[in-house]
Short mmCIF file of C-alpha atoms and ligand atoms in Angstrom, two decimals:
data_model
loop_
_atom_site.label_atom_id
_atom_site.label_comp_id
_atom_site.label_asym_id
_atom_site.label_seq_id
_atom_site.Cartn_x
_atom_site.Cartn_y
_atom_site.Cartn_z
CA MET A 1 114.31 97.11 126.95
CA SER A 2 113.28 95.49 129.86
CA ALA A 3 109.95 93.63 130.97
CA VAL A 4 109.19 94.06 134.94
CA ASN A 5 106.88 92.85 137.36
CA ILE A 6 105.01 95.50 138.87
CA SER A 7 102.41 95.31 141.74
CA ILE A 8 99.67 97.77 142.72
CA ILE A 9 98.27 97.55 145.86
CA GLY A 10 95.29 99.32 146.24
CA ALA A 11 94.86 99.01 142.88
CA GLY A 12 91.03 99.09 142.97
CA SER A 13 91.62 103.17 142.67
CA ALA A 14 89.99 102.48 139.72
CA VAL A 15 91.59 106.38 138.29
CA PHE A 16 95.05 106.10 139.44
CA SER A 17 95.41 102.36 138.30
CA LEU A 18 94.32 103.54 134.63
CA ARG A 19 96.62 106.46 134.40
CA LEU A 20 99.76 104.07 135.92
CA VAL A 21 98.40 101.40 132.81
CA SER A 22 98.20 103.89 130.34
CA ASP A 23 101.63 105.30 130.59
CA LEU A 24 102.92 102.04 130.98
CA CYS A 25 100.95 101.35 127.73
CA LYS A 26 103.20 104.70 126.17
CA THR A 27 106.11 103.52 127.39
CA SER A 28 107.35 100.99 124.99
CA GLY A 29 111.05 100.20 126.71
CA LEU A 30 108.07 98.77 129.75
CA HIS A 31 106.27 96.37 126.95
CA GLY A 32 106.02 92.68 128.02
CA SER A 33 106.11 93.70 131.64
CA ARG A 34 103.21 91.99 133.80
CA VAL A 35 101.65 93.59 136.34
CA THR A 36 99.68 92.09 139.32
CA LEU A 37 96.46 94.14 140.62
CA MET A 38 96.13 93.91 144.55
CA ASP A 39 93.11 95.24 146.29
CA ILE A 40 91.03 93.61 149.41
CA ASP A 41 87.62 94.57 147.09
CA GLU A 42 87.27 92.22 144.41
CA GLY A 43 84.58 94.21 143.04
CA ARG A 44 86.89 96.72 142.42
CA LEU A 45 89.44 94.99 141.69
CA ALA A 46 87.71 93.02 139.08
CA ALA A 47 86.72 96.19 137.23
CA VAL A 48 89.80 97.20 137.73
CA GLN A 49 91.61 94.10 135.64
CA ILE A 50 88.76 93.73 133.39
CA LEU A 51 89.26 97.54 131.86
CA ALA A 52 92.95 97.60 132.58
CA SER A 53 93.48 94.38 129.52
CA LYS A 54 90.60 96.30 127.51
CA LEU A 55 93.32 99.26 127.68
CA ALA A 56 96.60 97.54 126.57
CA GLU A 57 94.85 95.76 123.89
CA GLU A 58 93.59 98.32 122.33
CA MET A 59 96.88 100.48 122.48
CA SER A 60 98.52 97.08 121.04
CA SER A 61 100.54 96.83 123.96
CA SER A 62 101.94 93.83 125.61
CA LEU A 63 100.99 93.58 129.00
CA GLN A 64 100.22 90.77 131.61
CA PHE A 65 97.69 91.39 134.31
CA SER A 66 97.19 89.43 136.85
CA LYS A 67 94.77 89.62 140.73
CA THR A 68 95.14 88.68 144.21
CA VAL A 69 93.47 89.56 147.19
CA GLU A 70 96.49 88.78 148.89
CA LEU A 71 99.21 91.11 149.55
CA GLU A 72 102.56 88.17 149.68
CA GLU A 73 101.33 86.96 146.73
CA ALA A 74 101.53 90.22 145.05
CA ILE A 75 104.26 91.59 146.47
CA GLU A 76 106.50 88.33 145.90
CA GLY A 77 108.36 88.03 142.82
CA SER A 78 107.80 92.36 142.20
CA ASP A 79 110.56 94.39 141.01
CA PHE A 80 108.14 97.57 141.64
CA VAL A 81 105.68 97.92 144.08
CA ILE A 82 103.18 100.19 144.32
CA ASN A 83 101.36 101.25 147.10
CA SER A 84 97.83 103.21 146.74
CA ALA A 85 95.92 101.67 149.27
CA LEU A 86 94.44 103.58 151.67
CA VAL A 87 92.88 101.49 154.67
CA GLY A 88 89.55 101.62 155.74
CA GLY A 89 88.61 103.33 153.38
CA HIS A 90 87.57 107.39 152.50
CA SER A 91 84.19 106.39 154.84
CA PHE A 92 86.68 105.31 158.14
CA LEU A 93 88.30 109.12 157.55
CA GLU A 94 84.85 110.57 157.61
CA ARG A 95 84.12 108.62 161.04
CA VAL A 96 87.42 110.05 162.72
CA ARG A 97 86.20 113.74 161.77
CA SER A 98 82.51 113.19 162.38
CA ILE A 99 83.54 111.90 166.13
CA GLY A 100 86.12 114.90 165.53
CA GLU A 101 83.41 117.60 165.06
CA LYS A 102 81.34 116.26 168.10
CA TYR A 103 84.09 117.50 170.39
CA GLY A 104 83.95 120.83 168.28
CA TYR A 105 86.72 120.56 165.80
CA CYS A 106 85.90 121.56 162.34
CA ARG A 107 86.94 119.48 159.83
CA GLY A 108 88.50 116.26 162.49
CA ILE A 109 91.51 116.87 164.62
CA ASP A 110 93.41 115.30 162.02
CA THR A 111 93.37 118.66 160.15
CA GLN A 112 96.47 120.59 161.97
CA GLU A 113 97.89 123.95 160.80
CA PHE A 114 100.19 122.93 157.76
CA ASN A 115 98.17 120.01 157.27
CA MET A 116 94.74 120.82 155.81
CA VAL A 117 94.67 118.00 153.52
CA SER A 118 91.39 115.98 154.22
CA ASP A 119 92.56 112.82 153.41
CA TYR A 120 95.50 113.13 154.87
CA TYR A 121 95.65 111.71 157.97
CA THR A 122 98.53 111.76 160.82
CA LEU A 123 97.06 111.37 164.12
CA THR A 124 94.81 108.74 163.65
CA ASN A 125 95.24 106.43 161.37
CA TRP A 126 97.11 104.28 162.48
CA ASN A 127 96.08 101.29 160.11
CA GLN A 128 97.60 103.29 157.50
CA LEU A 129 101.21 103.57 158.86
CA SER A 130 101.03 100.41 159.98
CA TYR A 131 100.08 98.58 156.62
CA PHE A 132 102.99 100.76 155.20
CA LEU A 133 105.26 99.17 157.58
CA LYS A 134 104.17 95.75 156.76
CA ILE A 135 104.05 96.33 152.92
CA ALA A 136 107.65 97.03 153.73
CA GLU A 137 108.64 94.36 156.17
CA MET A 138 106.75 92.10 153.26
CA MET A 139 108.76 93.12 150.96
CA GLU A 140 112.26 92.74 152.97
CA LYS A 141 111.26 88.91 152.58
CA HIS A 142 109.72 88.28 149.18
CA ALA A 143 111.50 90.92 146.81
CA PRO A 144 113.97 92.37 148.97
CA ASN A 145 115.75 94.45 145.60
CA ALA A 146 112.21 95.79 144.41
CA TRP A 147 111.56 99.51 144.76
CA LEU A 148 108.65 100.29 146.59
CA LEU A 149 107.16 103.35 145.13
CA GLN A 150 104.61 105.21 147.57
CA ALA A 151 101.85 106.89 146.33
CA ALA A 152 99.08 106.15 149.20
CA ASN A 153 99.21 109.41 151.93
CA PRO A 154 100.09 110.44 154.35
CA VAL A 155 103.39 110.46 152.05
CA PHE A 156 105.60 112.40 154.67
CA GLU A 157 104.89 110.64 157.32
CA GLY A 158 105.07 107.65 155.22
CA THR A 159 108.38 108.12 153.59
CA THR A 160 109.96 109.25 156.58
CA LEU A 161 109.04 106.14 158.48
CA ILE A 162 109.67 103.26 156.11
CA ARG A 163 113.14 105.09 155.66
CA ARG A 164 113.53 105.08 159.10
CA HIS A 165 112.77 101.45 160.07
CA SER A 166 113.20 99.23 156.84
CA LYS A 167 116.31 98.70 154.20
CA ILE A 168 114.12 98.16 151.52
CA LYS A 169 114.40 100.49 148.52
CA MET A 170 111.38 103.42 148.14
CA ILE A 171 110.28 106.58 147.27
CA GLY A 172 107.76 109.18 147.60
CA PHE A 173 105.69 110.56 144.95
CA CYS A 174 102.72 113.39 144.68
CA HIS A 175 101.78 115.49 141.92
CA GLY A 176 101.24 119.01 143.26
CA HIS A 177 104.14 120.63 141.77
CA TYR A 178 103.11 120.86 138.63
CA ASP A 179 101.35 123.58 139.58
CA VAL A 180 105.09 125.53 139.04
CA LEU A 181 102.94 125.10 135.18
CA GLU A 182 99.78 127.54 136.43
CA VAL A 183 102.02 129.96 137.40
CA ALA A 184 103.63 130.19 134.61
CA GLU A 185 100.48 130.28 132.31
CA ALA A 186 99.56 132.64 134.73
CA LEU A 187 102.33 135.01 133.91
CA GLY A 188 102.48 134.53 130.21
CA VAL A 189 105.60 132.87 130.78
CA ASN A 190 106.32 129.95 127.53
CA LYS A 191 106.58 126.35 130.23
CA ALA A 192 109.02 125.10 127.68
CA GLU A 193 111.26 127.77 128.18
CA LEU A 194 111.85 127.90 132.35
CA ASP A 195 113.99 126.97 134.52
CA TRP A 196 112.41 125.96 138.11
CA GLN A 197 113.32 123.78 141.27
CA VAL A 198 110.57 123.44 144.18
CA ALA A 199 111.89 121.76 147.37
CA GLY A 200 110.18 121.37 150.90
CA VAL A 201 108.25 118.35 152.41
CA ASN A 202 105.40 116.93 150.76
CA HIS A 203 102.14 119.27 150.54
CA GLY A 204 105.29 121.70 151.50
CA ILE A 205 107.15 122.39 148.58
CA TRP A 206 108.40 125.91 147.65
CA LEU A 207 109.17 127.70 144.18
CA ASN A 208 113.32 128.24 144.96
CA ARG A 209 113.69 128.70 141.44
CA PHE A 210 111.60 130.38 138.60
CA ARG A 211 113.80 131.51 135.67
CA ARG A 212 113.97 131.97 131.76
CA ASN A 213 117.17 131.79 130.60
CA GLY A 214 119.54 132.83 133.34
CA GLU A 215 116.42 135.82 134.07
CA ASP A 216 114.64 135.56 137.47
CA LEU A 217 111.61 135.98 136.81
CA TYR A 218 110.43 136.47 140.36
CA PRO A 219 109.92 140.12 140.18
CA LEU A 220 107.36 139.46 137.33
CA PHE A 221 105.69 137.54 139.75
CA GLU A 222 105.80 140.36 141.86
CA ASP A 223 103.83 142.58 139.24
CA TYR A 224 101.56 139.96 139.03
CA ALA A 225 100.96 140.28 142.78
CA SER A 226 100.60 143.67 143.53
CA SER A 227 98.08 144.23 140.30
CA TYR A 228 96.13 141.73 141.61
CA GLU A 229 92.69 141.78 142.79
CA CYS A 230 91.11 139.24 144.96
CA ASN A 231 87.68 139.72 144.61
CA LYS A 232 87.98 138.40 141.63
CA PHE A 233 89.50 135.10 141.83
CA LYS A 234 87.23 133.03 140.84
CA PRO A 235 87.69 129.09 141.10
CA SER A 236 86.83 126.30 138.39
CA ASN A 237 86.72 124.20 140.71
CA PRO A 238 87.88 123.74 144.16
CA PHE A 239 91.01 122.23 143.85
CA ASN A 240 92.16 125.01 142.08
CA VAL A 241 93.34 127.16 144.40
CA GLN A 242 97.37 127.75 143.20
CA MET A 243 96.57 131.32 141.92
CA SER A 244 94.65 132.31 145.26
CA PRO A 245 94.55 134.97 147.11
CA ALA A 246 96.07 132.90 150.05
CA ALA A 247 99.06 132.14 147.83
CA LEU A 248 99.66 135.49 147.03
CA ASP A 249 99.53 135.89 150.54
CA MET A 250 102.11 133.44 151.54
CA TYR A 251 104.26 134.99 149.12
CA SER A 252 103.95 138.46 151.04
CA PHE A 253 104.84 136.73 154.50
CA TYR A 254 107.36 133.55 153.19
CA GLY A 255 108.74 135.40 150.34
CA LEU A 256 108.33 132.20 147.86
CA VAL A 257 105.61 131.13 146.73
CA PRO A 258 103.96 127.77 147.33
CA ILE A 259 103.30 125.56 145.09
CA GLY A 260 100.58 122.69 144.60
CA ASP A 261 99.23 121.13 148.02
CA THR A 262 101.03 123.72 149.96
CA VAL A 263 98.29 126.23 149.58
CA ARG A 264 95.88 124.45 150.92
CA ASN A 265 98.27 123.52 153.70
CA SER A 266 98.80 127.07 155.44
CA GLY A 267 98.28 128.11 158.25
CA TRP A 268 94.23 129.02 160.95
CA LYS A 269 94.51 132.12 159.07
CA TYR A 270 92.70 131.20 156.08
CA HIS A 271 90.59 128.44 157.98
CA TYR A 272 89.27 128.91 160.37
CA ASP A 273 85.86 128.84 159.00
CA GLN A 274 83.77 128.75 155.64
CA GLN A 275 83.70 132.56 155.42
CA THR A 276 87.29 133.11 155.42
CA LEU A 277 87.99 129.87 153.47
CA GLU A 278 86.25 131.68 151.07
CA LYS A 279 87.62 134.79 151.37
CA TRP A 280 91.12 133.34 150.10
CA TYR A 281 90.48 130.39 148.59
CA GLY A 282 86.98 131.48 146.48
CA SER A 283 83.90 131.07 146.36
CA PRO A 284 81.26 129.23 146.34
CA TRP A 285 83.91 126.25 147.57
CA GLY A 286 87.06 127.95 149.58
CA SER A 287 89.50 125.15 148.77
CA PRO A 288 88.93 121.54 148.31
CA ASP A 289 89.00 121.17 152.28
CA SER A 290 85.87 122.74 153.33
CA GLU A 291 82.88 121.23 153.76
CA PRO A 292 81.35 121.56 150.37
CA GLY A 293 84.71 121.08 148.56
CA TRP A 294 85.40 118.14 149.71
CA LYS A 295 81.96 117.49 149.20
CA TRP A 296 81.89 117.62 145.56
CA TYR A 297 85.69 115.63 145.58
CA ARG A 298 83.85 112.70 146.98
CA GLU A 299 80.37 112.78 144.80
CA GLN A 300 83.08 113.47 141.77
CA LEU A 301 85.54 110.47 143.32
CA GLY A 302 81.75 108.14 143.47
CA GLU A 303 80.83 108.61 139.90
CA VAL A 304 84.06 107.75 139.02
CA THR A 305 83.30 105.14 140.97
CA GLY A 306 80.33 104.06 139.88
CA ALA A 307 81.03 104.49 135.60
CA THR A 308 83.75 101.97 136.41
CA LEU A 309 82.16 99.61 137.69
CA ALA A 310 79.61 100.28 135.44
CA LEU A 311 82.35 100.31 131.76
CA ALA A 312 84.30 96.61 133.74
CA LYS A 313 79.95 95.10 133.39
CA ALA A 314 79.37 96.16 129.40
CA ILE A 315 83.16 95.19 128.58
CA GLU A 316 82.35 91.67 130.27
CA GLN A 317 79.04 91.83 128.75
CA PHE A 318 80.22 92.54 125.15
CA PRO A 319 84.10 91.85 124.92
CA ASP A 320 84.37 93.90 121.13
CA VAL A 321 82.64 97.25 122.49
CA SER A 322 85.62 100.46 122.46
CA LEU A 323 86.93 101.25 125.86
CA GLU A 324 87.67 104.20 124.31
CA LYS A 325 84.37 105.32 122.94
CA LEU A 326 82.69 104.47 125.92
CA ILE A 327 84.71 106.33 128.07
CA THR A 328 84.78 109.08 125.96
CA GLU A 329 81.07 109.33 125.65
CA GLY A 330 80.43 108.60 129.32
CA SER A 331 83.18 110.91 130.76
CA LYS A 332 81.12 113.92 128.81
CA GLY A 333 78.71 114.64 132.28
CA LEU A 334 81.61 115.04 134.45
CA SER A 335 83.69 117.85 134.88
CA SER A 336 85.96 119.32 132.72
CA ASP A 337 89.02 117.62 134.40
CA PHE A 338 87.74 114.48 134.08
CA THR A 339 86.72 114.84 130.93
CA ARG A 340 90.86 115.40 130.26
CA GLU A 341 91.55 112.74 132.28
CA ALA A 342 89.40 110.22 130.06
CA ASP A 343 90.59 111.66 127.01
CA GLN A 344 94.47 112.02 127.99
CA LEU A 345 94.19 107.89 128.54
CA TYR A 346 94.36 107.13 125.17
CA ASP A 347 96.38 109.47 123.76
CA LYS A 348 99.60 108.45 123.02
CA ASP A 349 101.54 111.98 123.31
CA SER A 350 100.24 112.26 126.58
CA MET A 351 101.51 111.16 129.85
CA SER A 352 99.37 111.41 132.35
CA GLY A 353 101.65 113.50 135.18
CA GLU A 354 101.93 110.35 137.71
CA GLN A 355 105.40 110.09 137.93
CA HIS A 356 106.16 106.28 139.22
CA ILE A 357 106.12 104.57 135.19
CA PRO A 358 108.90 107.26 133.92
CA PHE A 359 110.99 105.74 137.80
CA ILE A 360 110.37 102.40 136.70
CA ASP A 361 111.35 103.36 132.83
CA ALA A 362 114.58 104.97 134.10
CA ILE A 363 115.33 102.22 136.70
CA ALA A 364 114.73 99.23 134.39
CA ASN A 365 115.33 100.62 131.74
CA GLY A 366 118.12 104.17 131.45
CA ASN A 367 115.97 106.71 129.95
CA SER A 368 116.81 109.46 132.53
CA ALA A 369 113.60 111.34 133.76
CA ARG A 370 113.68 114.69 135.64
CA LEU A 371 111.35 114.23 138.56
CA VAL A 372 110.32 115.47 141.76
CA VAL A 373 111.34 113.00 144.56
CA ASN A 374 110.35 112.21 148.24
CA THR A 375 113.46 110.85 149.77
CA LEU A 376 115.59 111.59 152.74
CA ASN A 377 117.08 114.50 152.96
CA GLU A 378 120.92 113.70 153.59
CA GLY A 379 121.89 117.10 153.41
CA VAL A 380 120.31 118.58 150.45
CA ILE A 381 118.40 121.11 152.44
CA GLU A 382 119.95 123.24 155.04
CA GLY A 383 118.57 123.38 158.20
CA ILE A 384 116.59 119.83 157.80
CA ASP A 385 117.19 116.24 159.68
CA ASP A 386 119.04 114.54 157.00
CA ASP A 387 116.09 111.50 157.70
CA VAL A 388 114.02 113.43 157.46
CA ALA A 389 111.84 113.19 153.83
CA VAL A 390 112.23 115.87 152.03
CA GLU A 391 109.97 116.87 147.81
CA VAL A 392 112.64 117.74 145.72
CA PRO A 393 113.98 118.00 142.04
CA ALA A 394 115.98 114.78 140.97
CA ILE A 395 117.21 113.32 137.66
CA VAL A 396 117.11 109.07 137.20
CA ASP A 397 118.79 106.89 135.83
CA LYS A 398 119.33 103.23 136.31
CA ASP A 399 122.36 104.38 138.43
CA GLY A 400 119.30 105.52 141.11
CA ILE A 401 118.13 109.04 142.74
CA HIS A 402 120.38 112.12 141.65
CA VAL A 403 118.83 114.70 143.84
CA GLU A 404 119.24 118.71 142.80
CA GLU A 405 121.61 120.57 144.39
CA ILE A 406 118.81 122.76 145.64
CA ASP A 407 119.94 126.71 144.29
CA PRO A 408 119.35 129.43 145.36
CA VAL A 409 118.42 128.36 149.19
CA LEU A 410 115.22 128.39 150.58
CA PRO A 411 114.98 131.24 153.32
CA GLU A 412 114.80 131.26 157.15
CA ARG A 413 111.42 132.42 156.45
CA VAL A 414 110.34 129.25 154.96
CA ILE A 415 112.80 127.06 157.07
CA GLN A 416 112.03 128.45 160.41
CA TRP A 417 108.29 129.45 160.28
CA TYR A 418 106.83 126.31 157.98
CA LEU A 419 109.36 123.50 158.16
CA ARG A 420 110.71 123.01 160.70
CA PRO A 421 107.05 123.41 162.60
CA ARG A 422 105.51 121.13 160.16
CA ILE A 423 108.64 118.39 160.90
CA LEU A 424 108.11 118.60 164.47
CA ARG A 425 103.69 118.02 163.86
CA MET A 426 105.44 114.69 161.30
CA GLU A 427 107.78 113.72 164.94
CA TRP A 428 105.35 113.85 167.26
CA ALA A 429 102.67 111.96 165.21
CA LEU A 430 105.39 109.30 164.75
CA GLU A 431 106.53 109.18 168.34
CA ALA A 432 102.73 108.37 169.19
CA PHE A 433 101.86 105.51 166.26
CA MET A 434 105.41 103.72 167.31
CA GLU A 435 104.43 103.80 171.07
CA LYS A 436 100.64 103.43 170.32
CA ASN A 437 100.02 106.32 172.69
CA PRO A 438 96.85 108.16 172.33
CA ASP A 439 98.46 110.46 174.69
CA LEU A 440 100.58 112.02 172.54
CA VAL A 441 97.66 113.34 170.63
CA VAL A 442 95.86 114.42 172.73
CA GLU A 443 99.23 116.62 173.98
CA ILE A 444 99.40 117.12 170.70
CA LEU A 445 95.84 118.56 170.48
CA LEU A 446 96.35 120.98 173.33
CA LYS A 447 97.84 123.23 171.10
CA ASP A 448 95.36 123.45 168.72
CA PRO A 449 93.66 126.57 168.69
CA ARG A 450 90.21 125.08 168.59
CA THR A 451 91.12 123.06 172.26
CA LYS A 452 89.84 124.90 175.05
CA SER A 453 90.11 122.51 177.71
CA PHE A 454 91.82 119.37 179.03
CA GLU A 455 88.54 117.67 178.75
CA GLN A 456 87.14 118.28 174.99
CA ALA A 457 90.88 116.97 173.61
CA ARG A 458 90.95 114.09 176.03
CA ALA A 459 87.43 113.34 175.68
CA VAL A 460 87.66 113.42 171.69
CA VAL A 461 90.94 111.31 171.30
CA GLN A 462 89.42 108.31 173.19
CA GLU A 463 86.00 108.27 171.80
CA ILE A 464 88.27 107.82 168.48
CA PHE A 465 90.94 105.35 169.45
CA ASP A 466 87.26 103.50 171.33
CA SER A 467 85.80 103.25 168.74
CA GLU A 468 87.73 101.91 166.03
CA GLY A 469 88.88 98.28 165.51
CA TRP A 470 92.51 99.79 165.27
CA SER A 471 94.51 96.19 163.38
CA GLU A 472 97.43 96.77 166.31
P1 NAD B 501 90.16 104.89 147.26
O1 NAD B 501 89.51 104.65 148.65
O2 NAD B 501 89.05 105.47 146.26
O3 NAD B 501 91.31 103.28 146.50
C1 NAD B 501 92.13 103.12 147.80
C2 NAD B 501 91.27 101.55 147.46
O4 NAD B 501 92.25 100.82 148.53
C3 NAD B 501 90.58 100.65 147.68
O5 NAD B 501 90.10 100.19 146.26
C4 NAD B 501 90.41 100.09 149.05
O6 NAD B 501 89.60 98.83 148.74
C5 NAD B 501 91.70 99.82 148.81
N1 NAD B 501 92.18 99.72 149.89
C6 NAD B 501 91.83 99.16 151.49
N2 NAD B 501 92.54 98.90 152.25
C7 NAD B 501 93.42 97.40 151.43
C8 NAD B 501 94.27 96.82 152.13
N3 NAD B 501 94.55 96.28 153.26
N4 NAD B 501 95.37 96.23 150.93
C9 NAD B 501 95.08 96.37 149.54
N5 NAD B 501 93.78 97.45 149.23
C10 NAD B 501 93.14 98.17 150.13
O7 NAD B 501 91.10 105.90 148.02
P2 NAD B 501 91.44 107.11 147.00
O8 NAD B 501 90.88 108.59 147.22
O9 NAD B 501 91.72 106.62 145.58
O10 NAD B 501 93.23 108.02 147.18
C11 NAD B 501 94.57 107.09 147.52
C12 NAD B 501 95.08 106.69 148.61
O11 NAD B 501 96.04 107.77 147.58
C13 NAD B 501 94.82 108.10 149.80
O12 NAD B 501 96.14 107.86 150.64
C14 NAD B 501 95.31 109.27 148.72
O13 NAD B 501 95.61 110.71 149.92
C15 NAD B 501 96.02 109.14 148.28
N6 NAD B 501 96.61 109.90 147.16
C16 NAD B 501 97.78 110.62 146.37
C17 NAD B 501 98.14 111.14 145.63
C18 NAD B 501 99.52 111.92 145.46
O14 NAD B 501 100.11 111.86 144.71
N7 NAD B 501 100.04 110.76 145.81
C19 NAD B 501 97.52 111.58 144.91
C20 NAD B 501 95.38 111.65 145.02
C21 NAD B 501 95.89 110.51 145.95
#
């Protein structure tokens, strides 16, 4: 058993932080660990510290929490640094999006072919990318042996950028691959019997292996697809897109099932306008990345943030009250996903699904785990450069990360028509960022079907980069 020093940057993201703390409480090998919570928002930070301490106390786990607004203080002496900060917050993303919309770019200029996820800004959120490098640099100085676990988006651009420019040990995580289980459930396959692999890049992963006891289950999916009635698809919430008509249509073109956020990160065919979105992702939202879908998500986030602050206040005033009871009662009015989430916090048999704590337990204690990780390709996926971050399954243990052989390999259709174009966009975005050159962003926009003139692209980029206080 190893007690370790973990710092969480952007810890004010309450749902994420409490998931991690709950996982820590359920991981006996990490009891005794010290957790430093860091955020620039002192109100959110104080609330998370109160809730985290109470949660650990109620779950009888000996964890110590401290808080700071100083990045350096958080990193100093850490063994593991988890970054979940969103520099500028959602309001920054909305501001940039609204400038884009003013110039005719529906859902903003960062919404691009194969990158439709609404908080995954690659073209304009240079402050976020700069912060990634700042954390890495600070780790080189103050915690050179520590691991950086990247949760903040864009994970694809971020992992590639940090790994190319820093020597620190680093890994990116996303939870989208769990939707493999949704595919299994839809087909009536027992999840425990499943032999699966996914491979690709973050938000662009494909179900390359789908077997049970050596039997290929793709024919089962084929049967499902051939009797599928698109007009009957009714999502339970905007994120419920794994078995949407868009996913099945992508399967028919690419030959593999797209998994998780890959279904959102599709082509313009599915995203032209609200009517098109609803056709492919179901009504009434048409995916989380439509105007109503993202509004739904922001409202849920707002409610959760408000509830977190209120809960922390209640605990501060009445320290003996049960947090478990308050959370269970309080989550009843929220969507079923958040209610399930609240129930899971105290359920000792159920981890949150975030991979950070199992990763730390594997590295620190040798409790090996099969995880899906973002790491440099280094020959894993044929046809992709070595220094590009890929998302692939790996066994993690005390000796590090052992990426699985991708078998069967991804088809050419996925490599040539999805991954390579997405990788090229990542390279363009990183070059624009590294050179701090907005002209390159204009050049990228010229390839966007929404651009009708050079003047339109130049004007939108100029207004975005003139209007914001860039840190560089
Ligand atoms: P949020 O705005 O609710 O929380 C982010 C936190 O970062 C806030 O508390 C904010 O105060 C803090 N912050 C801002 N600037 C900071 C700085 N300079 N230093 C330290 N903290 C700072 O955002 P969110 O919705 O929780 O999303 C956070 C990030 O996680 C986003 O990039 C989002 O895309 C990403 N995300 C990743 C996954 C995944 O699986 N990898 C899933 C969901 C969200």
